[in-house]
PDB file of C-alpha atoms in Angstrom:
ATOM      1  CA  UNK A 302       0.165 -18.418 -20.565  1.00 60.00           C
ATOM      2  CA  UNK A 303       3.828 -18.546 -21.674  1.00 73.00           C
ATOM      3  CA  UNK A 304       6.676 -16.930 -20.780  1.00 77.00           C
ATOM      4  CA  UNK A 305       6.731 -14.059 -23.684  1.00 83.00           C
ATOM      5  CA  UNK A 306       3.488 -13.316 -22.285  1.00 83.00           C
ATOM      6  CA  UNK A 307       4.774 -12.309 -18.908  1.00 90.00           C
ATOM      7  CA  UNK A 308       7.109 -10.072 -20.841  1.00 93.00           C
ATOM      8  CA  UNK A 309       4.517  -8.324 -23.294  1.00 93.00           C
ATOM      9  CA  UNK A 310       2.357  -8.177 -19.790  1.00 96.00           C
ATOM     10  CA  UNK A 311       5.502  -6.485 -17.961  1.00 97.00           C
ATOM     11  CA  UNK A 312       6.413  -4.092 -20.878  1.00 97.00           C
ATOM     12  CA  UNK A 313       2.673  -2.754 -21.489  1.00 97.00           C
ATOM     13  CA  UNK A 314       2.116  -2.418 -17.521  1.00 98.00           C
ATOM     14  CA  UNK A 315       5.696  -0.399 -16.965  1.00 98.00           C
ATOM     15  CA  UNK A 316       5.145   1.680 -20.050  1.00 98.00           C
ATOM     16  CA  UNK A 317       1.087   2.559 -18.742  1.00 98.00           C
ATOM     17  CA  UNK A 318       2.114   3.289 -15.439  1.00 98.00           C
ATOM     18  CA  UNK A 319       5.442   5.094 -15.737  1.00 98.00           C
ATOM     19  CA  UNK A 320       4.065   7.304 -18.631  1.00 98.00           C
ATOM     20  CA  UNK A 321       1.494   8.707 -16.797  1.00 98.00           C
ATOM     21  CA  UNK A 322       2.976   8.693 -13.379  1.00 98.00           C
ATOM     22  CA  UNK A 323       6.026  10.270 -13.659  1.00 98.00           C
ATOM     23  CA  UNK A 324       4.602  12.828 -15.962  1.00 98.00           C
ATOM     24  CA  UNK A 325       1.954  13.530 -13.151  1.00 98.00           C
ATOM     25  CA  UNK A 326       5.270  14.006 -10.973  1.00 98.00           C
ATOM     26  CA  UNK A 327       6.847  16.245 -13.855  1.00 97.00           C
ATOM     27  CA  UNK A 328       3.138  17.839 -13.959  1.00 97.00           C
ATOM     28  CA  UNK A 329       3.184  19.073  -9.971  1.00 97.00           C
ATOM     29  CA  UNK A 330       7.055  19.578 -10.072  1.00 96.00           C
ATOM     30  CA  UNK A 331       6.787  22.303 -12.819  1.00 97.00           C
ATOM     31  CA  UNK A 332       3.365  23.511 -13.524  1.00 96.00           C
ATOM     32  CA  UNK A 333       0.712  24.996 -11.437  1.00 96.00           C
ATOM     33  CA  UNK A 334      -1.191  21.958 -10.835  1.00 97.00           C
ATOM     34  CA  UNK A 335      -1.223  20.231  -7.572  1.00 96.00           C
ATOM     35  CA  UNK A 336      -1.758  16.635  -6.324  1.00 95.00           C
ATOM     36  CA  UNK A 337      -5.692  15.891  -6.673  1.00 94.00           C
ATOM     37  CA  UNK A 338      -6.300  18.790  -9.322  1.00 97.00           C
ATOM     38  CA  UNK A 339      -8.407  17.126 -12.059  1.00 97.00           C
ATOM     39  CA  UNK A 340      -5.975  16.336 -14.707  1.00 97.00           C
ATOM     40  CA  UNK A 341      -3.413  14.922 -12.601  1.00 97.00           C
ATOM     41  CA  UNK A 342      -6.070  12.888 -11.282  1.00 97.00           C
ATOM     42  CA  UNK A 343      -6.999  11.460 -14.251  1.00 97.00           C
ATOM     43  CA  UNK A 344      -3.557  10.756 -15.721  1.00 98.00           C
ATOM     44  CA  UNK A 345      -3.092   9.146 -12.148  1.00 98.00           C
ATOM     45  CA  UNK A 346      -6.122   7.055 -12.550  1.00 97.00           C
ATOM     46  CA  UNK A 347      -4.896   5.878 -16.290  1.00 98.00           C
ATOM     47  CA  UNK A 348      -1.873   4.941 -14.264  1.00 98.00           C
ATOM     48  CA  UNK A 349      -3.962   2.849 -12.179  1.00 97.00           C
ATOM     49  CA  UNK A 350      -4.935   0.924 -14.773  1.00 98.00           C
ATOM     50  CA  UNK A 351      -1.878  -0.403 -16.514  1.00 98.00           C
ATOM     51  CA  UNK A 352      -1.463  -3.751 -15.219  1.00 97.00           C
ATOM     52  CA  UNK A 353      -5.472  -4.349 -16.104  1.00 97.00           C
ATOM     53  CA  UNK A 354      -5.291  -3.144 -19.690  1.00 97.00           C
ATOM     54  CA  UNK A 355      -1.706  -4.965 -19.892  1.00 96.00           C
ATOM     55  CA  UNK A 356      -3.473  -7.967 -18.852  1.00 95.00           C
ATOM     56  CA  UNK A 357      -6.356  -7.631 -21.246  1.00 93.00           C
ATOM     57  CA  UNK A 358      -3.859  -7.336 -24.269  1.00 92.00           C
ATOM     58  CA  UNK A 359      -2.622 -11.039 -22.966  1.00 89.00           C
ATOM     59  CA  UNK A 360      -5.341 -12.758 -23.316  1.00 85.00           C
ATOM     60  CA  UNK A 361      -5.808 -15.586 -25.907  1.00 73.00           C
ATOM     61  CA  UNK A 362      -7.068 -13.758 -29.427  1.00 72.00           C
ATOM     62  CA  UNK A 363      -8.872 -16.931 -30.065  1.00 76.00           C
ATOM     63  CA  UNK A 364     -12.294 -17.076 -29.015  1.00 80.00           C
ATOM     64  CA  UNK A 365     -11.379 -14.028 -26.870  1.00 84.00           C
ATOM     65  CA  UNK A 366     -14.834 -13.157 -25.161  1.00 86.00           C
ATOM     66  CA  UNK A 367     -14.921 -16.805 -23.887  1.00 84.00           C
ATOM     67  CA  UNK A 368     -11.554 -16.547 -22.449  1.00 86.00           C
ATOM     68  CA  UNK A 369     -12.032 -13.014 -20.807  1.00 89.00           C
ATOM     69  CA  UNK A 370     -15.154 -14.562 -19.489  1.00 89.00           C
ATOM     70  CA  UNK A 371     -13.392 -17.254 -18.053  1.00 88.00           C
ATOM     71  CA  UNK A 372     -10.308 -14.768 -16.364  1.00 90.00           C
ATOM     72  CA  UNK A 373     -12.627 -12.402 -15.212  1.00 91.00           C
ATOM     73  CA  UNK A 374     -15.385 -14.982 -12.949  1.00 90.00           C
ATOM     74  CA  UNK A 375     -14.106 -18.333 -13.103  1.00 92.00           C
ATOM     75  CA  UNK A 376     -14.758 -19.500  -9.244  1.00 93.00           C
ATOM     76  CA  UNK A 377     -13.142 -22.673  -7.546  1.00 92.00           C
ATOM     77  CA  UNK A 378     -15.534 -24.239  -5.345  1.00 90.00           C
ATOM     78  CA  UNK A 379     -15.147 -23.108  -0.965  1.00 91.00           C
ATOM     79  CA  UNK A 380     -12.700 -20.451  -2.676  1.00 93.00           C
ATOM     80  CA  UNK A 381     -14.784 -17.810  -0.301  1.00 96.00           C
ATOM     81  CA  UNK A 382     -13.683 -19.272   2.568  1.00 96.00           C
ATOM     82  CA  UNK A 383      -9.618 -18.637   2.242  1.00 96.00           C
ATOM     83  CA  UNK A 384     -10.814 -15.008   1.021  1.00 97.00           C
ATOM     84  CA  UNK A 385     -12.486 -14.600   4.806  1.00 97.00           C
ATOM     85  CA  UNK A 386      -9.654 -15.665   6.572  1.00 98.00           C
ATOM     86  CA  UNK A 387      -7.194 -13.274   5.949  1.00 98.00           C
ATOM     87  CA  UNK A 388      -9.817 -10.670   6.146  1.00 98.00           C
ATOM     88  CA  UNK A 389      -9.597 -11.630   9.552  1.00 98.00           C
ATOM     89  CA  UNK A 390      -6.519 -12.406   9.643  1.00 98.00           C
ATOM     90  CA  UNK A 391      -5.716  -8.591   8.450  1.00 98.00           C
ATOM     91  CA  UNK A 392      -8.523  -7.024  10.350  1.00 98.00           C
ATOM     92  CA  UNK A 393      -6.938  -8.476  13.941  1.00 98.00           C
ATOM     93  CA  UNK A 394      -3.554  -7.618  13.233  1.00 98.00           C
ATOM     94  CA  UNK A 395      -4.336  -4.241  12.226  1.00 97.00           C
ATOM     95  CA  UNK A 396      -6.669  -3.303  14.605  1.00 97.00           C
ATOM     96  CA  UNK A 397      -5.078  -5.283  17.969  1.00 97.00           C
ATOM     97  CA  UNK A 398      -1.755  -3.661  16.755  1.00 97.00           C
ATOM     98  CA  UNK A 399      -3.423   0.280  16.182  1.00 96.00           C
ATOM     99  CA  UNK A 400      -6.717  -0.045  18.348  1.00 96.00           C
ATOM    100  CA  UNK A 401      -6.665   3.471  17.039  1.00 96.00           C
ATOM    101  CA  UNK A 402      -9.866   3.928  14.903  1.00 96.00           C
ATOM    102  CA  UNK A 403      -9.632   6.763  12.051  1.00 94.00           C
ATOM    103  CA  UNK A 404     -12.591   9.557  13.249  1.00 93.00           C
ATOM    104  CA  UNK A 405     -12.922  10.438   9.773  1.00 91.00           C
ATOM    105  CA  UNK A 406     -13.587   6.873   8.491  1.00 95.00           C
ATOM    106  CA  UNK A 407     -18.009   6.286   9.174  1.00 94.00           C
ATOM    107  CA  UNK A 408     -19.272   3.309   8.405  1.00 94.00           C
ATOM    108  CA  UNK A 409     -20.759   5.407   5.009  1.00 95.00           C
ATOM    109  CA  UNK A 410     -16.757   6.124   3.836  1.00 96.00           C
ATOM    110  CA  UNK A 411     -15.822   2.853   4.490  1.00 96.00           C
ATOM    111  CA  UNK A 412     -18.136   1.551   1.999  1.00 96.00           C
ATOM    112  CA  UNK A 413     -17.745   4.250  -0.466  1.00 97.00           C
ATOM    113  CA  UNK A 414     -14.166   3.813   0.162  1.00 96.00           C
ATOM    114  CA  UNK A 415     -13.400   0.095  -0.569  1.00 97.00           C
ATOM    115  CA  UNK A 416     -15.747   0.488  -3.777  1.00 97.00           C
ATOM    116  CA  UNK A 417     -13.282   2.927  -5.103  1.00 97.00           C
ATOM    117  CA  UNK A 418     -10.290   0.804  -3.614  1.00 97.00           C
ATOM    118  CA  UNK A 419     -11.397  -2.010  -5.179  1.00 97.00           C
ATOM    119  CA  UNK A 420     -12.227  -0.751  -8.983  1.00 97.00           C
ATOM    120  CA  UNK A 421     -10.359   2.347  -9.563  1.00 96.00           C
ATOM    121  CA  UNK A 422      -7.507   2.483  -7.004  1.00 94.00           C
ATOM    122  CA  UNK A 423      -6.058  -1.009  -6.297  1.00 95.00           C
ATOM    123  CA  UNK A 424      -8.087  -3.735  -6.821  1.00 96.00           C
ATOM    124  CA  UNK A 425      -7.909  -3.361 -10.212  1.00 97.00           C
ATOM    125  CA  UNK A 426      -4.293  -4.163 -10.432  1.00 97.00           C
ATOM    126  CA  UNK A 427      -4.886  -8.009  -9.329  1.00 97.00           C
ATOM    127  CA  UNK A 428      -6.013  -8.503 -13.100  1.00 96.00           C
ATOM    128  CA  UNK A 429      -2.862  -8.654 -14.067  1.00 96.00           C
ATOM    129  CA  UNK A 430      -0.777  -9.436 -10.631  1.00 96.00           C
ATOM    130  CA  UNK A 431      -2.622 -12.395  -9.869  1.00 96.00           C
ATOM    131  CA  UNK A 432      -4.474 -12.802 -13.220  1.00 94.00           C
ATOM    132  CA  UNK A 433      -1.374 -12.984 -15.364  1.00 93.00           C
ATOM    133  CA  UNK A 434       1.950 -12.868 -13.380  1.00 95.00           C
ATOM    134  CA  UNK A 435       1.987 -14.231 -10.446  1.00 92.00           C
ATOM    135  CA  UNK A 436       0.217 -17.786 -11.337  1.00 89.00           C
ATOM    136  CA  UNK A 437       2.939 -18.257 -14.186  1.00 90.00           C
ATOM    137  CA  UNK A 438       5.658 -17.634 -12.289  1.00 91.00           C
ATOM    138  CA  UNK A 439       4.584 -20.303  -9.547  1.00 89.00           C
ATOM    139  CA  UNK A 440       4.254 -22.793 -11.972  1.00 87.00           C
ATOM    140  CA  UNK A 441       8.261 -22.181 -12.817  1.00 88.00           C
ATOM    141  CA  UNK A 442       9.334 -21.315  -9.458  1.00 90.00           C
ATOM    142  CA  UNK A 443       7.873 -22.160  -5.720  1.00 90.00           C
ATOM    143  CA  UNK A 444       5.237 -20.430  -4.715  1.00 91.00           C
ATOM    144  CA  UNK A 445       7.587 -18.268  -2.084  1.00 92.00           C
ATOM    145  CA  UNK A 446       9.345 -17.404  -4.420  1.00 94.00           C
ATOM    146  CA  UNK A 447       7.110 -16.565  -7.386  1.00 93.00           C
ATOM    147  CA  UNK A 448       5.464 -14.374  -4.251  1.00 93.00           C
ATOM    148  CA  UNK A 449       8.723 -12.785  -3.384  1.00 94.00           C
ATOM    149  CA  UNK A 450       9.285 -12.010  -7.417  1.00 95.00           C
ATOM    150  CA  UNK A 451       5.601 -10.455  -7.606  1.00 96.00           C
ATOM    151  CA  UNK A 452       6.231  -8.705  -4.750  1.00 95.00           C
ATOM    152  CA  UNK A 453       9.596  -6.905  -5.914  1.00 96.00           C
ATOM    153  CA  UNK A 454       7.622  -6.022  -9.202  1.00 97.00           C
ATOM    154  CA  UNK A 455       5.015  -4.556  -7.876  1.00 96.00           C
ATOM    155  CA  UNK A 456       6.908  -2.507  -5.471  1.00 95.00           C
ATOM    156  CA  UNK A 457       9.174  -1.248  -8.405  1.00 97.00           C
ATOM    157  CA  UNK A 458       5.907  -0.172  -9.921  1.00 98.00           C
ATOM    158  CA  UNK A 459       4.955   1.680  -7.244  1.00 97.00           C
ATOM    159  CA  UNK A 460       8.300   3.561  -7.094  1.00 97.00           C
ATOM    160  CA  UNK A 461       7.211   6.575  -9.151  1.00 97.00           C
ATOM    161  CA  UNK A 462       4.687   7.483  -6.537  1.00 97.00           C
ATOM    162  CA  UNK A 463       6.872   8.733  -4.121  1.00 97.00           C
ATOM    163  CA  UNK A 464       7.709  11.728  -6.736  1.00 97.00           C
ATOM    164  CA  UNK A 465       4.617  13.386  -6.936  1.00 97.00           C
ATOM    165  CA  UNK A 466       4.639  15.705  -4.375  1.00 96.00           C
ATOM    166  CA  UNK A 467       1.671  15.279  -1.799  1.00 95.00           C
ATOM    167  CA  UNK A 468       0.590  12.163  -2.967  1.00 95.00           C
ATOM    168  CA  UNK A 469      -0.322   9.936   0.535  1.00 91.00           C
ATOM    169  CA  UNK A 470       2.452   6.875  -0.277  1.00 91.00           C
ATOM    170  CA  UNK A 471       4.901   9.894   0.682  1.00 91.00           C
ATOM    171  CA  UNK A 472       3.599   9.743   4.035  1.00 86.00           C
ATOM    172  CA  UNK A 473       5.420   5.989   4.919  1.00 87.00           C
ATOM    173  CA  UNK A 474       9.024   5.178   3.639  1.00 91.00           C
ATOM    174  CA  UNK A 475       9.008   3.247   0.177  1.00 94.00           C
ATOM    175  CA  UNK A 476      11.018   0.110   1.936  1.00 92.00           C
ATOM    176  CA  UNK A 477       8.101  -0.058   4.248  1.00 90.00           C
ATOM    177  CA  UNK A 478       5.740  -0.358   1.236  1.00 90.00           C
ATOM    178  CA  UNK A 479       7.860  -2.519  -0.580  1.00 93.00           C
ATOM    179  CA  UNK A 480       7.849  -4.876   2.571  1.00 93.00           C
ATOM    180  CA  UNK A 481       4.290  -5.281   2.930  1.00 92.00           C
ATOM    181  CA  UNK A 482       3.151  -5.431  -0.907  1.00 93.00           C
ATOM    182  CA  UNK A 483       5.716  -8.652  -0.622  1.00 94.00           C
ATOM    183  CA  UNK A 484       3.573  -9.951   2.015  1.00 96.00           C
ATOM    184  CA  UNK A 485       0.310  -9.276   0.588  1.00 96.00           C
ATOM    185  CA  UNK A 486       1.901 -11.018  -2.797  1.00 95.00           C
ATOM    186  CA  UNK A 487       1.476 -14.890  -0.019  1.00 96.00           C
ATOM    187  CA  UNK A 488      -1.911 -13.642   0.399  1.00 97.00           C
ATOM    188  CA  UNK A 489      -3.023 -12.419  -2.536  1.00 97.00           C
ATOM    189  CA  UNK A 490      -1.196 -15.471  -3.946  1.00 95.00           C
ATOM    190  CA  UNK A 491      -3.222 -18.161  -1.632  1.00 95.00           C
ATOM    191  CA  UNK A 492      -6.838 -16.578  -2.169  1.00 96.00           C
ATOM    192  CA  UNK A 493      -6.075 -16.790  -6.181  1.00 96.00           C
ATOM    193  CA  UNK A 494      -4.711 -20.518  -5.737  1.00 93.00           C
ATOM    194  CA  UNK A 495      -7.598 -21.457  -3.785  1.00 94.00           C
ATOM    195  CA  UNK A 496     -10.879 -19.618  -5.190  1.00 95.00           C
ATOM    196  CA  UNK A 497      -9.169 -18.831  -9.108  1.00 93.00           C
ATOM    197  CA  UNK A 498     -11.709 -16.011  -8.399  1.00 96.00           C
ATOM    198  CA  UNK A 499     -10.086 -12.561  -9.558  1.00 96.00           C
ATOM    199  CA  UNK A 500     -12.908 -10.342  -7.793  1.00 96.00           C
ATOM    200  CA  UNK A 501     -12.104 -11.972  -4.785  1.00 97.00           C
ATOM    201  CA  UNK A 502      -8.328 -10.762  -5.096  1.00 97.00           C
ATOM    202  CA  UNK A 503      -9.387  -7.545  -6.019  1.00 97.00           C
ATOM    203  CA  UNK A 504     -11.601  -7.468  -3.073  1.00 98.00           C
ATOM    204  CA  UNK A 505      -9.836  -8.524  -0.826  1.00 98.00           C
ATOM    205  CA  UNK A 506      -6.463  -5.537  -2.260  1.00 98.00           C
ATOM    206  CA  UNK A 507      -9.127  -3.100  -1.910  1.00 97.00           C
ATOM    207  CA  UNK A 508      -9.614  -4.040   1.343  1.00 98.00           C
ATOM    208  CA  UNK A 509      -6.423  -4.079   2.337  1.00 97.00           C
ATOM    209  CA  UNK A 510      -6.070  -1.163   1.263  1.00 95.00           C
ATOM    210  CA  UNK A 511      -8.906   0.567   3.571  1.00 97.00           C
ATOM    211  CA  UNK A 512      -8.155  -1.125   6.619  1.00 97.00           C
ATOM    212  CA  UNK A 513      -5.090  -0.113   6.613  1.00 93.00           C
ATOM    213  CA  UNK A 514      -6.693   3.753   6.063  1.00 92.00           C
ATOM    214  CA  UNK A 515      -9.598   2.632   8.827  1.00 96.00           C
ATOM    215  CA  UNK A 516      -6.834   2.777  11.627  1.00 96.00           C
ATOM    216  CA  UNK A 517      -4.007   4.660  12.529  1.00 93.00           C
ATOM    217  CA  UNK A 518      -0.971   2.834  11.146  1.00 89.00           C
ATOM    218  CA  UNK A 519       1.658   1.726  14.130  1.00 92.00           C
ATOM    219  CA  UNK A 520       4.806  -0.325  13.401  1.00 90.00           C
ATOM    220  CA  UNK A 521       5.018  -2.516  16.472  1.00 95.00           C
ATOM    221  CA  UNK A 522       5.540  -6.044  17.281  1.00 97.00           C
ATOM    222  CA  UNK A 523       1.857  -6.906  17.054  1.00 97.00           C
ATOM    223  CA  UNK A 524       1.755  -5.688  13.704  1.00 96.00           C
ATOM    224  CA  UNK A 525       5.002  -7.589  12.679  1.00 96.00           C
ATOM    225  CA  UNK A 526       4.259 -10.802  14.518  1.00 97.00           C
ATOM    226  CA  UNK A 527       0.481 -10.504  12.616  1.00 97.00           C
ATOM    227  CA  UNK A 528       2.218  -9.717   9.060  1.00 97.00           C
ATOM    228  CA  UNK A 529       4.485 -13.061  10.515  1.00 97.00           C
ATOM    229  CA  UNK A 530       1.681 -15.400  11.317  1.00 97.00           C
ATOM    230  CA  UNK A 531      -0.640 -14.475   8.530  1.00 97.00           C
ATOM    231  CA  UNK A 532       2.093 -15.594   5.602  1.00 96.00           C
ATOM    232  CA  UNK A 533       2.846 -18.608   7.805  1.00 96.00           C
ATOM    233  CA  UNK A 534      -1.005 -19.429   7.069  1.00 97.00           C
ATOM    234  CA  UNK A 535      -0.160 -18.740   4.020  1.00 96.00           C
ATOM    235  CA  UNK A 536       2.605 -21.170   3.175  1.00 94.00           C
ATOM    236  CA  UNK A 537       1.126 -23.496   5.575  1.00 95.00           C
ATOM    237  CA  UNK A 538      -2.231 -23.789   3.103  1.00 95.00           C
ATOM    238  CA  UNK A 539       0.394 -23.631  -0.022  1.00 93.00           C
ATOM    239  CA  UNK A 540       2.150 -27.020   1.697  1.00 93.00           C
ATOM    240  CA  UNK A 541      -1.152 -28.510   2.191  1.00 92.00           C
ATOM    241  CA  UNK A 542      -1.936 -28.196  -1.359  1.00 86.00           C
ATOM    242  CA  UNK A 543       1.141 -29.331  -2.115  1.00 86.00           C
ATOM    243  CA  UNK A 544       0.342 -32.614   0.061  1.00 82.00           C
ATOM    244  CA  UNK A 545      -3.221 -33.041  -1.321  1.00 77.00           C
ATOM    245  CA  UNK A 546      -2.192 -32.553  -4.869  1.00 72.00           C
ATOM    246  CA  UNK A 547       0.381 -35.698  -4.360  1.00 72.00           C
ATOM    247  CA  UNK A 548      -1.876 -37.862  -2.378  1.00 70.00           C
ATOM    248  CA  UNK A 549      -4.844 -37.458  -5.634  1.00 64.00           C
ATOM    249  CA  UNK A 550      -1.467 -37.804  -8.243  1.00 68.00           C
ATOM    250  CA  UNK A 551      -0.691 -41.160  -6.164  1.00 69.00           C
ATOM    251  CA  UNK A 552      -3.956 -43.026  -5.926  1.00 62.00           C
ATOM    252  CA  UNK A 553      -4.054 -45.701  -8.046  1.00 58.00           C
ATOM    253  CA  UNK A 554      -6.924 -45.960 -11.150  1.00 50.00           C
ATOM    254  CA  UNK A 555      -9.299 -48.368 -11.366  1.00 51.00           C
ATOM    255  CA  UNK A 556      -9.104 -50.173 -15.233  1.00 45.00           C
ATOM    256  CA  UNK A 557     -12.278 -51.856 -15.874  1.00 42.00           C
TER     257      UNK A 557
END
């Protein structure tokens, strides 16, 4: 993947997105409709979906069906395992920082919940975050970095959701969301590097993205120093791959 890639990617995901969410904004501002009415919902949803149809449109025309096979469930071996620890990782510093548990979320919602999280209202994204943008722009910049650029992108994406009146991102200031999508950009970033599993990204963004519903959101210093600690995992694994990948580059070959 080359760099006029990442531009085609950026261009088709902005134009998606922006098309259909500010005209659902323009749609509640000066019509009749309302937030969660069925055509907004559905231009909302198409929304959704520009960074995975921008991705699509990326991928290789040669022998395309092998190479969407590929980006879709290529798996790196133990990959699993980094996807399960910032689950936990998330889980404790959400709930030790709330311990406020949602009534309205049953067990029943929570599963019907990350399902749509995961395919139609997050998860989706990673196609394109991780699948396309983020991995290209570690390989020209550090990984901090290239998960501080993601992270600006995707919260400039986000902007045009806190125009449509009574949609839920109006609820928490946009600087708040921009802050943590930066931080789940080390996350996200880590899982990809270490499983190069795309379900597991968008698993673990749906996720995310219920949890964070499961309990009653409070800014405190638990939550910060957990947001804290779980990057510093985070860069900790990145320097560890860093290490490993020199120590294999270094060994000498055996010529027979």
């Amino acid at each position: 993947m080359n760099k006029k890639a990442v531009v085609k990617y950026l261009i088709i995901t902005f134009v998606i997105t922006y098309a259909c969410w500010w005209g659902v904004a323009a749609l509640v501002a000066y019509t009749d409709f309302v937030y969660g009415d069925i055509l907004p919902t559905i231009i909302y949803i198409i929304g959704n979906f520009g960074p995975a149809i921008a991705a699509l449109f990326c991928i290789g025309r040669k022998d395309y069906l092998h190479q969407l096979k590929e980006f879709l469930f290529s798996y790196k071996k133990h990959g699993v395992w980094f996807f399960l620890l910032f689950v936990v990782l998330v889980t404790l510093t959400v709930g030790l920082s709330s311990m406020e548990w949602n009534p309205q979320m049953t067990a029943l919602n929570f599963f019907i919940t990350l399902l749509g999280s995961t395919f139609v209202y997050g998860g989706e994204e990673e196609l394109g975050w991780r699948g396309i943008l983020q991995p290209v722009l570690a390989k020209k910049i550090s990984f901090p970095l290239a998960a501080l650029a993601c992270g600006a992108i995707w919260a400039l994406w986000h902007l045009p959701l806190w125009f449509i009146e009574g949609h839920p991102n109006q609820s928490m200031p946009f600087w708040v969301q921009a802050t943590l999508g930066i931080f789940l950009c080390f996350w996200l970033g880590i899982i990809y590097e270490r499983s190069e599993c795309l379900p597991l990204c968008m698993l673990f963004h749906g996720f995310v993205n219920v949890i964070l519903s499961s309990f009653v959101l409070k800014i405190n210093w638990v939550l910060i120093l957990g947001i804290i600690l779980t990057t510093a995992v985070a860069i900790v694994l990145w320097l560890l791959d860093i290490k490993r990948t020199k120590t294999l580059n270094n060994q000498p070959t055996d010529i027979k």
